[in-house]
Each structure stands twice: as structure tokens, then as C-alpha cells.
PDB file of C-alpha atoms in Angstrom:
ATOM      1  CA  VAL A 354      -0.035  -0.180   0.005  1.00  0.00           C
ATOM      2  CA  GLN A 355       1.093   3.357  -0.615  1.00  0.00           C
ATOM      3  CA  LEU A 356      -0.411   6.713  -0.488  1.00  0.00           C
ATOM      4  CA  VAL A 357       1.574  10.119  -1.654  1.00  0.00           C
ATOM      5  CA  GLU A 358       0.443  13.633  -0.918  1.00  0.00           C
ATOM      6  CA  SER A 359       1.281  16.523  -3.575  1.00  0.00           C
ATOM      7  CA  GLY A 360       0.454  19.940  -3.812  1.00  0.00           C
ATOM      8  CA  GLY A 361       1.376  21.527  -0.708  1.00  0.00           C
ATOM      9  CA  GLY A 362       3.327  25.034  -0.392  1.00  0.00           C
ATOM     10  CA  LEU A 363       3.056  28.320   0.558  1.00  0.00           C
ATOM     11  CA  VAL A 364       0.058  30.274   0.460  1.00  0.00           C
ATOM     12  CA  LYS A 365      -1.626  33.577   1.146  1.00  0.00           C
ATOM     13  CA  PRO A 366      -4.414  34.181   4.063  1.00  0.00           C
ATOM     14  CA  GLY A 367      -7.567  34.108   1.786  1.00  0.00           C
ATOM     15  CA  GLY A 368      -6.006  32.098  -0.918  1.00  0.00           C
ATOM     16  CA  SER A 369      -6.772  28.579  -2.267  1.00  0.00           C
ATOM     17  CA  LEU A 370      -4.843  25.508  -2.716  1.00  0.00           C
ATOM     18  CA  ARG A 371      -5.564  21.431  -3.860  1.00  0.00           C
ATOM     19  CA  LEU A 372      -3.560  18.974  -2.540  1.00  0.00           C
ATOM     20  CA  SER A 373      -3.586  15.431  -4.295  1.00  0.00           C
ATOM     21  CA  CYS A 374      -2.747  12.155  -3.063  1.00  0.00           C
ATOM     22  CA  ALA A 375      -2.264   8.904  -5.126  1.00  0.00           C
ATOM     23  CA  ALA A 376      -3.064   5.690  -3.981  1.00  0.00           C
ATOM     24  CA  SER A 377      -2.046   2.158  -4.749  1.00  0.00           C
ATOM     25  CA  GLY A 378      -1.851  -1.265  -3.488  1.00  0.00           C
ATOM     26  CA  PHE A 379      -4.990  -1.936  -2.546  1.00  0.00           C
ATOM     27  CA  LYS A 380      -8.707  -1.737  -4.555  1.00  0.00           C
ATOM     28  CA  PHE A 381      -9.304   2.185  -4.650  1.00  0.00           C
ATOM     29  CA  THR A 382     -12.835   1.963  -5.791  1.00  0.00           C
ATOM     30  CA  ASP A 383     -13.830   0.217  -2.974  1.00  0.00           C
ATOM     31  CA  ALA A 384     -12.022   2.404  -0.320  1.00  0.00           C
ATOM     32  CA  TRP A 385     -12.964   5.056   2.281  1.00  0.00           C
ATOM     33  CA  MET A 386     -10.333   7.704   2.301  1.00  0.00           C
ATOM     34  CA  SER A 387      -9.806  10.131   5.086  1.00  0.00           C
ATOM     35  CA  TRP A 388      -7.216  13.231   5.536  1.00  0.00           C
ATOM     36  CA  VAL A 389      -5.670  14.198   8.756  1.00  0.00           C
ATOM     37  CA  ARG A 390      -3.516  17.293   9.637  1.00  0.00           C
ATOM     38  CA  GLN A 391      -1.350  18.013  12.302  1.00  0.00           C
ATOM     39  CA  ALA A 392      -0.221  21.962  12.966  1.00  0.00           C
ATOM     40  CA  PRO A 393       3.272  22.559  14.136  1.00  0.00           C
ATOM     41  CA  GLY A 394       3.515  21.377  17.899  1.00  0.00           C
ATOM     42  CA  LYS A 395      -0.132  19.915  17.466  1.00  0.00           C
ATOM     43  CA  GLY A 396      -1.766  17.151  17.335  1.00  0.00           C
ATOM     44  CA  LEU A 397      -3.759  15.199  14.887  1.00  0.00           C
ATOM     45  CA  GLU A 398      -6.643  16.706  13.835  1.00  0.00           C
ATOM     46  CA  TRP A 399      -9.058  15.045  11.566  1.00  0.00           C
ATOM     47  CA  VAL A 400     -10.036  16.758   8.250  1.00  0.00           C
ATOM     48  CA  GLY A 401     -13.059  15.148   6.504  1.00  0.00           C
ATOM     49  CA  ARG A 402     -13.828  11.768   4.977  1.00  0.00           C
ATOM     50  CA  ILE A 403     -14.948  10.644   1.484  1.00  0.00           C
ATOM     51  CA  TYR A 404     -17.009   7.257   1.144  1.00  0.00           C
ATOM     52  CA  SER A 405     -16.387   5.048  -1.821  1.00  0.00           C
ATOM     53  CA  LYS A 406     -19.052   5.069  -4.824  1.00  0.00           C
ATOM     54  CA  GLY A 407     -20.654   2.166  -3.657  1.00  0.00           C
ATOM     55  CA  SER A 408     -21.346   4.033  -0.375  1.00  0.00           C
ATOM     56  CA  GLY A 409     -22.766   6.780  -1.738  1.00  0.00           C
ATOM     57  CA  GLU A 410     -19.441   9.161  -2.197  1.00  0.00           C
ATOM     58  CA  THR A 411     -20.736  10.897   0.953  1.00  0.00           C
ATOM     59  CA  THR A 412     -18.151  13.432   2.793  1.00  0.00           C
ATOM     60  CA  GLU A 413     -18.107  14.613   6.308  1.00  0.00           C
ATOM     61  CA  TYR A 414     -16.090  17.179   7.563  1.00  0.00           C
ATOM     62  CA  THR A 415     -14.642  18.548  10.960  1.00  0.00           C
ATOM     63  CA  ALA A 416     -16.528  21.950  11.933  1.00  0.00           C
ATOM     64  CA  SER A 417     -13.227  24.018  11.326  1.00  0.00           C
ATOM     65  CA  VAL A 418     -13.249  23.624   7.627  1.00  0.00           C
ATOM     66  CA  LYS A 419     -16.728  22.954   6.740  1.00  0.00           C
ATOM     67  CA  GLY A 420     -17.927  25.342   3.598  1.00  0.00           C
ATOM     68  CA  ARG A 421     -14.054  25.881   3.262  1.00  0.00           C
ATOM     69  CA  PHE A 422     -12.395  22.429   2.269  1.00  0.00           C
ATOM     70  CA  SER A 423     -14.025  19.967   0.051  1.00  0.00           C
ATOM     71  CA  ILE A 424     -12.781  16.061  -0.728  1.00  0.00           C
ATOM     72  CA  SER A 425     -13.348  14.431  -4.141  1.00  0.00           C
ATOM     73  CA  ARG A 426     -12.293  11.507  -5.938  1.00  0.00           C
ATOM     74  CA  ASP A 427     -11.133   9.945  -9.143  1.00  0.00           C
ATOM     75  CA  ASP A 428     -11.677   6.263  -9.553  1.00  0.00           C
ATOM     76  CA  SER A 429     -10.055   6.236 -12.848  1.00  0.00           C
ATOM     77  CA  ARG A 430      -6.636   7.728 -11.531  1.00  0.00           C
ATOM     78  CA  ASN A 431      -6.463   6.308  -8.167  1.00  0.00           C
ATOM     79  CA  MET A 432      -6.750   9.865  -6.523  1.00  0.00           C
ATOM     80  CA  ILE A 433      -8.213  11.471  -3.760  1.00  0.00           C
ATOM     81  CA  TYR A 434      -8.183  15.468  -3.466  1.00  0.00           C
ATOM     82  CA  LEU A 435      -8.536  18.248  -0.994  1.00  0.00           C
ATOM     83  CA  GLN A 436      -9.326  21.529  -2.508  1.00  0.00           C
ATOM     84  CA  MET A 437      -8.867  24.272   0.629  1.00  0.00           C
ATOM     85  CA  ASN A 438     -10.244  27.533   0.141  1.00  0.00           C
ATOM     86  CA  SER A 439     -10.218  30.650   2.397  1.00  0.00           C
ATOM     87  CA  LEU A 440      -7.277  29.437   3.563  1.00  0.00           C
ATOM     88  CA  ASN A 441      -6.377  30.989   7.049  1.00  0.00           C
ATOM     89  CA  ALA A 442      -3.097  30.812   9.570  1.00  0.00           C
ATOM     90  CA  GLU A 443      -4.497  28.113  11.280  1.00  0.00           C
ATOM     91  CA  ASP A 444      -4.538  25.892   8.489  1.00  0.00           C
ATOM     92  CA  THR A 445      -0.888  25.509   8.418  1.00  0.00           C
ATOM     93  CA  ALA A 446      -0.392  22.075   9.125  1.00  0.00           C
ATOM     94  CA  VAL A 447       1.221  18.647   7.490  1.00  0.00           C
ATOM     95  CA  TYR A 448      -1.907  17.217   5.797  1.00  0.00           C
ATOM     96  CA  PHE A 449      -2.169  13.449   5.664  1.00  0.00           C
ATOM     97  CA  CYS A 450      -4.041  11.324   3.311  1.00  0.00           C
ATOM     98  CA  THR A 451      -5.329   8.230   4.836  1.00  0.00           C
ATOM     99  CA  TRP A 452      -6.800   4.474   3.878  1.00  0.00           C
ATOM    100  CA  VAL A 453      -9.847   3.307   6.220  1.00  0.00           C
ATOM    101  CA  GLY A 454      -9.161  -0.551   5.969  1.00  0.00           C
ATOM    102  CA  SER A 455     -11.126  -3.192   6.334  1.00  0.00           C
ATOM    103  CA  THR A 456     -10.197  -2.720  10.560  1.00  0.00           C
ATOM    104  CA  MET A 457     -12.606   0.261   9.933  1.00  0.00           C
ATOM    105  CA  ALA A 458      -9.593   2.272  11.191  1.00  0.00           C
ATOM    106  CA  LEU A 459      -6.940   4.642   9.403  1.00  0.00           C
ATOM    107  CA  ASP A 460      -4.850   1.551   8.118  1.00  0.00           C
ATOM    108  CA  TYR A 461      -2.206   3.373   6.151  1.00  0.00           C
ATOM    109  CA  TRP A 462      -0.838   6.871   6.033  1.00  0.00           C
ATOM    110  CA  GLY A 463       1.144   9.100   3.502  1.00  0.00           C
ATOM    111  CA  GLN A 464       4.290  10.757   4.438  1.00  0.00           C
ATOM    112  CA  GLY A 465       2.172  14.160   4.500  1.00  0.00           C
ATOM    113  CA  SER A 466       2.370  17.132   2.089  1.00  0.00           C
ATOM    114  CA  LEU A 467       3.129  20.376   4.243  1.00  0.00           C
ATOM    115  CA  VAL A 468       0.680  23.471   4.024  1.00  0.00           C
ATOM    116  CA  THR A 469       1.564  26.897   5.242  1.00  0.00           C
ATOM    117  CA  VAL A 470      -0.378  29.937   4.965  1.00  0.00           C
ATOM    118  CA  SER A 471       1.383  33.236   5.394  1.00  0.00           C
ATOM    119  CA  SER A 472       1.852  36.781   4.091  1.00  0.00           C
TER     120      SER A 472
ATOM    121  CA  GLN B 296     -17.478  17.517  18.530  1.00  0.00           C
ATOM    122  CA  SER B 297     -14.449  18.226  21.087  1.00  0.00           C
ATOM    123  CA  ALA B 298     -11.337  16.574  21.206  1.00  0.00           C
ATOM    124  CA  LEU B 299     -11.206  13.343  23.062  1.00  0.00           C
ATOM    125  CA  THR B 300      -8.993  14.020  26.540  1.00  0.00           C
ATOM    126  CA  GLN B 301      -5.853  12.337  26.949  1.00  0.00           C
ATOM    127  CA  PRO B 302      -2.820  12.848  29.294  1.00  0.00           C
ATOM    128  CA  ALA B 303      -0.425  14.884  27.812  1.00  0.00           C
ATOM    129  CA  SER B 304       2.632  13.021  28.929  1.00  0.00           C
ATOM    130  CA  VAL B 305       3.332   9.468  30.594  1.00  0.00           C
ATOM    131  CA  SER B 306       6.643   7.525  31.093  1.00  0.00           C
ATOM    132  CA  GLY B 307       8.175   4.488  32.283  1.00  0.00           C
ATOM    133  CA  SER B 308      11.309   2.699  32.840  1.00  0.00           C
ATOM    134  CA  PRO B 309      12.167  -0.233  30.377  1.00  0.00           C
ATOM    135  CA  GLY B 310      10.351  -3.266  31.115  1.00  0.00           C
ATOM    136  CA  GLN B 311       7.519  -1.868  32.915  1.00  0.00           C
ATOM    137  CA  SER B 312       4.169  -1.230  31.824  1.00  0.00           C
ATOM    138  CA  ILE B 313       2.088   2.070  31.156  1.00  0.00           C
ATOM    139  CA  THR B 314      -1.578   2.491  30.379  1.00  0.00           C
ATOM    140  CA  ILE B 315      -2.543   5.714  28.470  1.00  0.00           C
ATOM    141  CA  SER B 316      -6.373   7.006  29.018  1.00  0.00           C
ATOM    142  CA  CYS B 317      -8.716   8.431  26.213  1.00  0.00           C
ATOM    143  CA  THR B 318     -11.530   9.904  27.809  1.00  0.00           C
ATOM    144  CA  GLY B 319     -14.503  10.682  25.583  1.00  0.00           C
ATOM    145  CA  THR B 320     -18.165  11.040  26.022  1.00  0.00           C
ATOM    146  CA  SER B 321     -21.548   9.267  25.675  1.00  0.00           C
ATOM    147  CA  SER B 322     -21.728  10.451  22.220  1.00  0.00           C
ATOM    148  CA  ASP B 323     -18.109   9.230  20.899  1.00  0.00           C
ATOM    149  CA  ILE B 324     -16.657   6.375  22.859  1.00  0.00           C
ATOM    150  CA  GLY B 325     -19.731   5.451  25.118  1.00  0.00           C
ATOM    151  CA  THR B 326     -21.438   4.448  22.097  1.00  0.00           C
ATOM    152  CA  ASN B 327     -19.255   3.042  19.438  1.00  0.00           C
ATOM    153  CA  ASP B 328     -16.348   0.424  19.359  1.00  0.00           C
ATOM    154  CA  LEU B 329     -14.265   2.029  16.596  1.00  0.00           C
ATOM    155  CA  ILE B 330     -11.705   3.176  18.628  1.00  0.00           C
ATOM    156  CA  SER B 331      -8.297   3.088  17.505  1.00  0.00           C
ATOM    157  CA  TRP B 332      -4.745   4.250  18.645  1.00  0.00           C
ATOM    158  CA  TYR B 333      -1.951   5.518  16.602  1.00  0.00           C
ATOM    159  CA  GLN B 334       1.644   5.572  17.373  1.00  0.00           C
ATOM    160  CA  HIS B 335       3.896   8.558  15.818  1.00  0.00           C
ATOM    161  CA  HIS B 336       7.128   9.153  15.578  1.00  0.00           C
ATOM    162  CA  PRO B 337       7.796  12.876  14.521  1.00  0.00           C
ATOM    163  CA  GLY B 338       8.481  13.177  11.111  1.00  0.00           C
ATOM    164  CA  LYS B 339       7.447   9.908  10.080  1.00  0.00           C
ATOM    165  CA  ALA B 340       3.648   8.643   9.087  1.00  0.00           C
ATOM    166  CA  PRO B 341       1.711   7.439  11.819  1.00  0.00           C
ATOM    167  CA  LYS B 342       0.973   3.797  12.694  1.00  0.00           C
ATOM    168  CA  LEU B 343      -2.245   1.866  13.312  1.00  0.00           C
ATOM    169  CA  MET B 344      -1.768  -0.084  16.605  1.00  0.00           C
ATOM    170  CA  ILE B 345      -5.091  -0.940  17.733  1.00  0.00           C
ATOM    171  CA  PHE B 346      -8.104  -1.139  16.084  1.00  0.00           C
ATOM    172  CA  LYS B 347     -11.661  -1.975  17.194  1.00  0.00           C
ATOM    173  CA  VAL B 348     -10.803  -1.024  20.782  1.00  0.00           C
ATOM    174  CA  THR B 349      -8.948  -4.301  21.356  1.00  0.00           C
ATOM    175  CA  ASN B 350      -7.439  -5.705  18.135  1.00  0.00           C
ATOM    176  CA  ARG B 351      -3.982  -5.392  16.982  1.00  0.00           C
ATOM    177  CA  PRO B 352      -2.720  -5.288  13.095  1.00  0.00           C
ATOM    178  CA  SER B 353      -0.723  -8.136  11.997  1.00  0.00           C
ATOM    179  CA  GLY B 354       2.602  -6.795  12.708  1.00  0.00           C
ATOM    180  CA  VAL B 355       2.262  -5.106  15.679  1.00  0.00           C
ATOM    181  CA  SER B 356       3.679  -6.435  18.702  1.00  0.00           C
ATOM    182  CA  PHE B 357       1.949  -7.975  21.411  1.00  0.00           C
ATOM    183  CA  ARG B 358       3.065  -5.802  24.108  1.00  0.00           C
ATOM    184  CA  PHE B 359       0.320  -3.502  22.772  1.00  0.00           C
ATOM    185  CA  SER B 360      -3.195  -3.876  24.032  1.00  0.00           C
ATOM    186  CA  GLY B 361      -6.607  -1.725  24.192  1.00  0.00           C
ATOM    187  CA  SER B 362     -10.028  -1.905  26.264  1.00  0.00           C
ATOM    188  CA  LYS B 363     -12.734   0.306  26.774  1.00  0.00           C
ATOM    189  CA  SER B 364     -15.027   0.723  29.784  1.00  0.00           C
ATOM    190  CA  GLY B 365     -17.542   3.550  29.824  1.00  0.00           C
ATOM    191  CA  ASN B 366     -16.800   6.438  27.969  1.00  0.00           C
ATOM    192  CA  MET B 367     -12.880   6.024  28.413  1.00  0.00           C
ATOM    193  CA  ALA B 368     -10.752   3.610  26.157  1.00  0.00           C
ATOM    194  CA  SER B 369      -7.292   2.834  27.537  1.00  0.00           C
ATOM    195  CA  LEU B 370      -3.891   1.519  25.711  1.00  0.00           C
ATOM    196  CA  THR B 371      -1.258  -0.150  27.566  1.00  0.00           C
ATOM    197  CA  ILE B 372       2.491  -0.937  26.709  1.00  0.00           C
ATOM    198  CA  SER B 373       3.381  -3.635  28.352  1.00  0.00           C
ATOM    199  CA  GLY B 374       7.613  -4.778  28.539  1.00  0.00           C
ATOM    200  CA  LEU B 375       8.599  -1.103  27.746  1.00  0.00           C
ATOM    201  CA  GLN B 376      11.100  -0.436  25.150  1.00  0.00           C
ATOM    202  CA  ALA B 377      13.343   2.596  24.199  1.00  0.00           C
ATOM    203  CA  GLU B 378      11.555   1.949  20.401  1.00  0.00           C
ATOM    204  CA  ASP B 379       7.855   2.801  21.906  1.00  0.00           C
ATOM    205  CA  GLU B 380       8.625   6.380  22.657  1.00  0.00           C
ATOM    206  CA  ALA B 381       6.726   8.198  20.465  1.00  0.00           C
ATOM    207  CA  ASP B 382       3.252  10.315  20.716  1.00  0.00           C
ATOM    208  CA  TYR B 383      -0.119   8.318  20.555  1.00  0.00           C
ATOM    209  CA  TYR B 384      -3.207   9.196  19.797  1.00  0.00           C
ATOM    210  CA  CYS B 385      -6.853   7.691  20.484  1.00  0.00           C
ATOM    211  CA  CYS B 386      -9.351   8.410  17.638  1.00  0.00           C
ATOM    212  CA  SER B 387     -12.914   7.991  17.582  1.00  0.00           C
ATOM    213  CA  CYS B 388     -13.438   7.209  13.865  1.00  0.00           C
ATOM    214  CA  ALA B 389     -16.562   5.990  13.468  1.00  0.00           C
ATOM    215  CA  GLY B 390     -19.662   5.632  11.132  1.00  0.00           C
ATOM    216  CA  GLU B 391     -21.617   8.783   9.623  1.00  0.00           C
ATOM    217  CA  SER B 392     -20.561  11.316  12.061  1.00  0.00           C
ATOM    218  CA  THR B 393     -17.692  13.442  12.465  1.00  0.00           C
ATOM    219  CA  TRP B 394     -14.315  11.708  13.961  1.00  0.00           C
ATOM    220  CA  VAL B 395     -11.903  12.844  16.351  1.00  0.00           C
ATOM    221  CA  PHE B 396      -8.633  12.482  17.869  1.00  0.00           C
ATOM    222  CA  GLY B 397      -7.452  12.655  21.057  1.00  0.00           C
ATOM    223  CA  GLY B 398      -4.853  15.274  21.997  1.00  0.00           C
ATOM    224  CA  GLY B 399      -2.066  13.008  21.907  1.00  0.00           C
ATOM    225  CA  THR B 400       0.367  11.794  24.645  1.00  0.00           C
ATOM    226  CA  ARG B 401       4.292  11.536  24.503  1.00  0.00           C
ATOM    227  CA  VAL B 402       5.635   8.811  25.944  1.00  0.00           C
ATOM    228  CA  THR B 403       8.973   8.886  27.414  1.00  0.00           C
ATOM    229  CA  VAL B 404      11.100   5.580  27.994  1.00  0.00           C
ATOM    230  CA  LEU B 405      13.099   6.744  31.182  1.00  0.00           C
TER     231      LEU B 405
END
């Protein structure tokens, strides 16, 4: 199993950024996927999740990002995306892509992608 | 939904056992068994250690065990080793509701 995030970088407050996660090594079309972040010096924070198409492709988000962030998937490319809008300094973090496996937990994690929101 | 409550730090000597608590409410830990624990060495990807309260994934040492009583889950590390020094997080990662992590516990091996 491999999860590789990309798209992180420096963005100004109020700006937008899209993270990508390339998945391999498991049946992606059946996969529930999630994003987790870790701000500098802080703990892990769940950001949001997307179910498989077969489970309705529904999404859910933590309150602090609802309405600003959205998760989508492209099963033809084995990719998920995290679109982040109206970014602020509190969104500065390493963002991890995770796979919800048969354990119904976050079985595998990517190495993370750093997003820095600063003027 | 508020973060689950964990002690900021726990320490022990090599060979000892330590327990990390994770306290929630009847809305999260108290009503679901999809409680998991993660080990995180800074700069690396977090690793699943316990799922569904008590289960160990393949490859995780038997020295790690999980339990739950009421609104509190616990992770016990027995026979503490230097390599166990890391941050540990519980998670109520369940179903249709929002998921939530604990604040994290730094384990120090003395």
C-alpha cells in the first residue's frame, strides 16, 4: 500500500490550494479515504473523509473546515483531492492522506504534505 | 465535537507497563467500538496500533493492548522498550458522524 500526497506549499491568507493523494496497492474503488492534519507543535486533527462510490461517495468534515474545504475522488486515476479555500494561518499544517481499511480504522498513512499559510 | 482527552505525557522505565487513557463522552467512545490508537514518531507517518478497541493489526507487537470501559478507552504498553518512545493518539473514527482524535500523549522511556 502506498499513499503519496502532493500539492503543498506556501499560500497567502485567503488563498486556495489543492492537495492530491495518489493511492496504490489496494482496491481503490472500494476504499473509504480520509485527510488528517497536524499543525506545528500540535496533535493530529481529523479533517474529513469520503466514502467509496458504492457507499454513496458521501463526505463529512470537521467543523473548522466545513464550507471551506472539500474532498473529491477520481477512481479512474486512484486519486483523492483536498480542495482548500479561504485559507488562514490556523490551516498551516502537514496534511496526511489516509486509507480506511477493513479494520474500519486509518490503516495506512501517507508521508504528509506541508501547507503553510502566511503573507 | 471536542477532542478526546488524553494525558499530555506518560513515562516509564524499560520493562515496565504503562497505560494511556482516552476519555470521551456517551456520544463518541461510550457508544461505538470503532476506537483506534496510533503511534507517531515525529517526521514519520503515523502507524495504526489498535483497532476496534482491542484488536492488533498484523505486525504490531503483542505488548500493545487496548480496552474500553464506559466513556474511556485505554492503551497499555507492556515490557516498555526504547523504540516505544513516541506520541500516541486515540481516535473515535466511526460511521456517519464526524471523527475525532485525542490530544495526544507523549510516551517517554526513562
